[in-house]
PDB file of C-alpha atoms in Angstrom:
ATOM      1  CA  MET W1010      -8.137  17.158  -4.521  1.00 40.00           C
ATOM      2  CA  ASP W1011      -8.603  13.615  -6.117  1.00 44.00           C
ATOM      3  CA  ASN W1012      -6.910  15.285  -8.618  1.00 43.00           C
ATOM      4  CA  ILE W1013      -3.564  16.210  -6.780  1.00 39.00           C
ATOM      5  CA  GLN W1014      -4.019  13.378  -5.666  1.00 42.00           C
ATOM      6  CA  SER W1015      -4.264  10.395  -8.110  1.00 42.00           C
ATOM      7  CA  SER W1016      -1.803  13.157 -10.081  1.00 42.00           C
ATOM      8  CA  SER W1017       0.688  11.266  -7.259  1.00 47.00           C
ATOM      9  CA  LEU W1018      -0.389   8.124  -8.699  1.00 62.00           C
ATOM     10  CA  LYS W1019       1.651   5.959 -11.744  1.00 72.00           C
ATOM     11  CA  ASN W1020      -0.776   5.452 -14.613  1.00 82.00           C
ATOM     12  CA  LYS W1021      -1.503   2.084 -16.343  1.00 83.00           C
ATOM     13  CA  ALA W1022       1.192   2.199 -18.268  1.00 86.00           C
ATOM     14  CA  ASP W1023       3.616   2.155 -15.607  1.00 88.00           C
ATOM     15  CA  VAL W1024       2.096  -0.576 -13.766  1.00 89.00           C
ATOM     16  CA  ILE W1025       1.920  -2.859 -16.410  1.00 90.00           C
ATOM     17  CA  SER W1026       5.422  -1.942 -17.508  1.00 90.00           C
ATOM     18  CA  ASP W1027       6.737  -2.649 -13.282  1.00 92.00           C
ATOM     19  CA  LEU W1028       4.710  -6.309 -13.451  1.00 93.00           C
ATOM     20  CA  LYS W1029       6.545  -7.188 -16.902  1.00 92.00           C
ATOM     21  CA  GLU W1030      10.284  -6.357 -15.153  1.00 90.00           C
ATOM     22  CA  LEU W1031       8.856  -8.777 -12.593  1.00 92.00           C
ATOM     23  CA  LEU W1032       7.946 -10.853 -15.437  1.00 93.00           C
ATOM     24  CA  GLU W1033      11.216 -10.839 -16.936  1.00 89.00           C
ATOM     25  CA  LEU W1034      13.114 -11.008 -13.960  1.00 90.00           C
ATOM     26  CA  VAL W1035      11.095 -14.532 -13.494  1.00 92.00           C
ATOM     27  CA  ASN W1036      11.946 -15.300 -16.211  1.00 90.00           C
ATOM     28  CA  ASP W1037      15.039 -14.814 -15.544  1.00 87.00           C
ATOM     29  CA  GLY W1038      15.330 -16.822 -12.245  1.00 90.00           C
ATOM     30  CA  LYS W1039      13.253 -19.034 -14.200  1.00 91.00           C
ATOM     31  CA  GLU W1040      15.964 -20.016 -17.122  1.00 87.00           C
ATOM     32  CA  GLY W1041      19.262 -19.488 -14.246  1.00 86.00           C
ATOM     33  CA  TYR W1042      17.806 -22.317 -12.719  1.00 90.00           C
ATOM     34  CA  HIS W1043      17.130 -23.931 -15.911  1.00 88.00           C
ATOM     35  CA  ASN W1044      19.944 -24.285 -16.696  1.00 84.00           C
ATOM     36  CA  ALA W1045      21.590 -24.388 -13.318  1.00 86.00           C
ATOM     37  CA  ALA W1046      20.504 -27.936 -12.746  1.00 89.00           C
ATOM     38  CA  GLU W1047      21.330 -29.089 -16.717  1.00 84.00           C
ATOM     39  CA  ALA W1048      24.557 -28.167 -15.636  1.00 82.00           C
ATOM     40  CA  THR W1049      25.613 -29.220 -12.021  1.00 86.00           C
ATOM     41  CA  GLU W1050      26.320 -33.219 -10.843  1.00 87.00           C
ATOM     42  CA  SER W1051      24.664 -33.378  -7.546  1.00 91.00           C
ATOM     43  CA  PHE W1052      21.317 -35.030  -8.720  1.00 94.00           C
ATOM     44  CA  GLU W1053      20.089 -32.567  -5.315  1.00 94.00           C
ATOM     45  CA  LEU W1054      21.026 -29.505  -6.750  1.00 94.00           C
ATOM     46  CA  LYS W1055      19.965 -30.170  -9.826  1.00 95.00           C
ATOM     47  CA  ALA W1056      16.669 -31.377  -7.902  1.00 97.00           C
ATOM     48  CA  LEU W1057      16.095 -28.094  -6.646  1.00 97.00           C
ATOM     49  CA  PHE W1058      16.391 -25.945  -8.937  1.00 95.00           C
ATOM     50  CA  SER W1059      14.625 -28.815 -11.286  1.00 97.00           C
ATOM     51  CA  LYS W1060      11.982 -27.759  -8.717  1.00 97.00           C
ATOM     52  CA  LEU W1061      12.621 -23.818  -8.762  1.00 97.00           C
ATOM     53  CA  SER W1062      12.892 -23.278 -11.859  1.00 95.00           C
ATOM     54  CA  GLY W1063       8.769 -24.590 -11.264  1.00 97.00           C
ATOM     55  CA  GLU W1064       7.512 -22.529  -9.529  1.00 97.00           C
ATOM     56  CA  ARG W1065       8.904 -19.658 -11.181  1.00 96.00           C
ATOM     57  CA  ILE W1066       6.645 -20.907 -13.742  1.00 96.00           C
ATOM     58  CA  VAL W1067       3.772 -20.598 -11.989  1.00 97.00           C
ATOM     59  CA  TYR W1068       4.920 -17.150 -11.226  1.00 97.00           C
ATOM     60  CA  ALA W1069       4.757 -16.342 -14.518  1.00 95.00           C
ATOM     61  CA  ALA W1070       1.807 -17.476 -15.126  1.00 95.00           C
ATOM     62  CA  GLU W1071       0.421 -15.007 -12.372  1.00 96.00           C
ATOM     63  CA  LEU W1072       2.267 -12.182 -13.645  1.00 95.00           C
ATOM     64  CA  LYS W1073       0.675 -12.760 -17.576  1.00 94.00           C
ATOM     65  CA  GLU W1074      -2.789 -13.646 -15.510  1.00 93.00           C
ATOM     66  CA  HIS W1075      -2.420  -9.851 -13.864  1.00 90.00           C
ATOM     67  CA  ILE W1076      -1.349  -8.070 -16.827  1.00 93.00           C
ATOM     68  CA  ALA W1077      -4.287  -8.848 -18.642  1.00 91.00           C
ATOM     69  CA  LEU W1078      -6.149  -8.019 -16.340  1.00 88.00           C
ATOM     70  CA  HIS W1079      -5.743  -3.946 -16.394  1.00 85.00           C
ATOM     71  CA  GLY W1080      -5.346  -3.966 -20.018  1.00 86.00           C
ATOM     72  CA  ALA W1081      -2.542  -5.552 -21.677  1.00 87.00           C
ATOM     73  CA  GLU W1082      -0.855  -8.604 -23.073  1.00 83.00           C
ATOM     74  CA  ALA W1083       2.440 -10.304 -22.131  1.00 73.00           C
ATOM     75  CA  ASP W1084       4.196 -12.636 -24.350  1.00 66.00           C
ATOM     76  CA  ASN W1085       7.443 -12.878 -22.425  1.00 53.00           C
ATOM     77  CA  GLU W1086       8.569 -16.489 -22.035  1.00 54.00           C
ATOM     78  CA  SER W1087      12.548 -15.134 -21.423  1.00 49.00           C
ATOM     79  CA  GLY W1088      14.688 -13.234 -19.710  1.00 48.00           C
ATOM     80  CA  GLY W1089      14.921  -8.968 -19.866  1.00 50.00           C
ATOM     81  CA  ILE W1090      17.920  -7.485 -20.712  1.00 48.00           C
ATOM     82  CA  LEU W1091      17.341  -4.854 -16.718  1.00 47.00           C
ATOM     83  CA  GLY W1092      20.412  -4.143 -16.370  1.00 41.00           C
ATOM     84  CA  GLY W1093      22.745  -5.387 -13.366  1.00 45.00           C
ATOM     85  CA  LEU W1094      19.447  -8.080 -12.751  1.00 50.00           C
ATOM     86  CA  HIS W1095      19.616 -10.010 -15.958  1.00 47.00           C
ATOM     87  CA  ARG W1096      23.445 -10.067 -15.369  1.00 49.00           C
ATOM     88  CA  THR W1097      23.690 -11.709 -12.186  1.00 54.00           C
ATOM     89  CA  TRP W1098      21.137 -14.395 -14.059  1.00 54.00           C
ATOM     90  CA  LEU W1099      23.617 -14.532 -17.023  1.00 51.00           C
ATOM     91  CA  SER W1100      27.254 -14.921 -14.663  1.00 57.00           C
ATOM     92  CA  ILE W1101      25.448 -18.086 -13.804  1.00 59.00           C
ATOM     93  CA  LYS W1102      26.695 -19.478 -16.803  1.00 57.00           C
ATOM     94  CA  GLY W1103      29.984 -18.563 -16.393  1.00 58.00           C
ATOM     95  CA  ALA W1104      29.474 -20.614 -12.841  1.00 59.00           C
ATOM     96  CA  LEU W1105      28.677 -24.328 -15.143  1.00 57.00           C
ATOM     97  CA  THR W1106      30.594 -23.840 -17.038  1.00 57.00           C
ATOM     98  CA  SER W1107      33.991 -24.293 -13.709  1.00 59.00           C
ATOM     99  CA  LYS W1108      30.688 -27.011 -12.966  1.00 64.00           C
ATOM    100  CA  ASP W1109      31.573 -25.284  -9.458  1.00 80.00           C
ATOM    101  CA  ASN W1110      28.208 -25.848  -7.530  1.00 86.00           C
ATOM    102  CA  SER W1111      29.419 -23.270  -4.820  1.00 86.00           C
ATOM    103  CA  ALA W1112      30.376 -20.383  -7.434  1.00 82.00           C
ATOM    104  CA  LEU W1113      26.804 -21.309  -8.601  1.00 84.00           C
ATOM    105  CA  ILE W1114      25.063 -21.022  -5.468  1.00 90.00           C
ATOM    106  CA  GLU W1115      26.747 -17.786  -4.339  1.00 86.00           C
ATOM    107  CA  THR W1116      25.316 -16.520  -8.452  1.00 85.00           C
ATOM    108  CA  ILE W1117      21.868 -17.197  -7.553  1.00 89.00           C
ATOM    109  CA  ILE W1118      21.665 -16.137  -4.051  1.00 91.00           C
ATOM    110  CA  THR W1119      22.789 -12.591  -5.887  1.00 88.00           C
ATOM    111  CA  GLY W1120      20.073 -12.885  -7.421  1.00 88.00           C
ATOM    112  CA  GLU W1121      17.887 -13.949  -5.783  1.00 92.00           C
ATOM    113  CA  LYS W1122      18.445 -11.408  -3.084  1.00 93.00           C
ATOM    114  CA  ALA W1123      18.013  -8.503  -6.164  1.00 89.00           C
ATOM    115  CA  VAL W1124      15.100  -9.752  -7.338  1.00 93.00           C
ATOM    116  CA  ILE W1125      13.311  -9.617  -3.748  1.00 96.00           C
ATOM    117  CA  ALA W1126      15.034  -6.343  -3.293  1.00 94.00           C
ATOM    118  CA  LYS W1127      12.329  -5.768  -7.162  1.00 93.00           C
ATOM    119  CA  TYR W1128       9.707  -6.958  -5.156  1.00 96.00           C
ATOM    120  CA  ASP W1129      10.330  -4.936  -1.979  1.00 96.00           C
ATOM    121  CA  GLU W1130       9.676  -1.817  -3.830  1.00 94.00           C
ATOM    122  CA  LEU W1131       6.449  -2.863  -5.285  1.00 94.00           C
ATOM    123  CA  ILE W1132       5.024  -3.863  -2.262  1.00 95.00           C
ATOM    124  CA  ALA W1133       6.117  -0.876  -0.956  1.00 94.00           C
ATOM    125  CA  ASP W1134       4.193   1.132  -3.193  1.00 90.00           C
ATOM    126  CA  PHE W1135       0.923  -0.220  -2.255  1.00 86.00           C
ATOM    127  CA  ALA W1136      -0.876   2.663  -3.607  1.00 86.00           C
ATOM    128  CA  ASP W1137       0.382   1.461  -7.279  1.00 85.00           C
ATOM    129  CA  HIS W1138       0.223  -2.298  -6.839  1.00 85.00           C
ATOM    130  CA  ALA W1139      -3.223  -2.078  -5.189  1.00 89.00           C
ATOM    131  CA  ASP W1140      -5.182  -4.530  -6.642  1.00 88.00           C
ATOM    132  CA  HIS W1141      -1.977  -7.112  -7.092  1.00 92.00           C
ATOM    133  CA  MET W1142      -0.679  -6.943  -3.429  1.00 95.00           C
ATOM    134  CA  GLU W1143      -1.448 -10.369  -2.144  1.00 96.00           C
ATOM    135  CA  LEU W1144       0.459 -11.917  -5.440  1.00 96.00           C
ATOM    136  CA  LEU W1145       3.043 -10.031  -5.422  1.00 97.00           C
ATOM    137  CA  LYS W1146       3.484 -10.242  -1.144  1.00 97.00           C
ATOM    138  CA  GLY W1147       3.310 -14.773  -1.879  1.00 97.00           C
ATOM    139  CA  GLN W1148       4.820 -14.245  -4.985  1.00 98.00           C
ATOM    140  CA  ARG W1149       8.050 -12.512  -2.636  1.00 98.00           C
ATOM    141  CA  ASP W1150       7.855 -15.039  -0.354  1.00 98.00           C
ATOM    142  CA  GLY W1151       7.972 -17.688  -2.695  1.00 98.00           C
ATOM    143  CA  ILE W1152      11.158 -16.304  -3.710  1.00 97.00           C
ATOM    144  CA  GLN W1153      12.388 -15.938   0.238  1.00 98.00           C
ATOM    145  CA  THR W1154      12.113 -19.558   0.762  1.00 98.00           C
ATOM    146  CA  ALA W1155      13.804 -19.970  -1.860  1.00 97.00           C
ATOM    147  CA  LEU W1156      16.859 -18.242  -1.216  1.00 97.00           C
ATOM    148  CA  MET W1157      16.200 -19.510   2.757  1.00 97.00           C
ATOM    149  CA  GLU W1158      16.714 -23.176   0.431  1.00 96.00           C
ATOM    150  CA  ILE W1159      19.814 -21.793  -1.786  1.00 95.00           C
ATOM    151  CA  GLU W1160      21.686 -20.727   1.521  1.00 95.00           C
ATOM    152  CA  ALA W1161      20.683 -23.606   3.304  1.00 94.00           C
ATOM    153  CA  GLU W1162      22.703 -25.626   0.461  1.00 92.00           C
ATOM    154  CA  GLU W1163      25.742 -22.972   0.729  1.00 89.00           C
ATOM    155  CA  THR W1164      27.939 -24.185   3.533  1.00 87.00           C
ATOM    156  CA  LYS W1165      27.513 -28.510   2.050  1.00 86.00           C
ATOM    157  CA  TYR W1166      29.584 -26.687  -1.209  1.00 79.00           C
ATOM    158  CA  GLN W1167      32.354 -24.301   0.481  1.00 72.00           C
ATOM    159  CA  GLN W1168      35.393 -24.475   0.135  1.00 56.00           C
TER     160      GLN W1168
END
């Protein structure tokens, strides 16, 4: 019976891979917010984006700690190449060049929703992620709060 149960669980490498994928997304967000803060001319948005970039630095450190607890190293300081999620954050660069705060905010909202979906996917996989569930839920809630702050700003810049 135990053998059947354990075969349905992810192995250690898969759990580490999940955490590293989140780390890449968190770092994508950190870089995206940092770039957005530098590009916008709005002092209010600059402050918000800088704060959110700082939060992602903390999230990355927490994820690295959990990856290390699973016996792996996580030297990733920058984002990754995860298809659509990464491209969403990269598209911020396009919005930055136009100095269009509305487009920038819209792009960030899309990215944040995608990241939340990834957290939700891992949180739903309780059996494999039980030992870091509190971390995942806390970071997911922080990203949800960030999304709500960004959405509140969106109405100010809609054309």
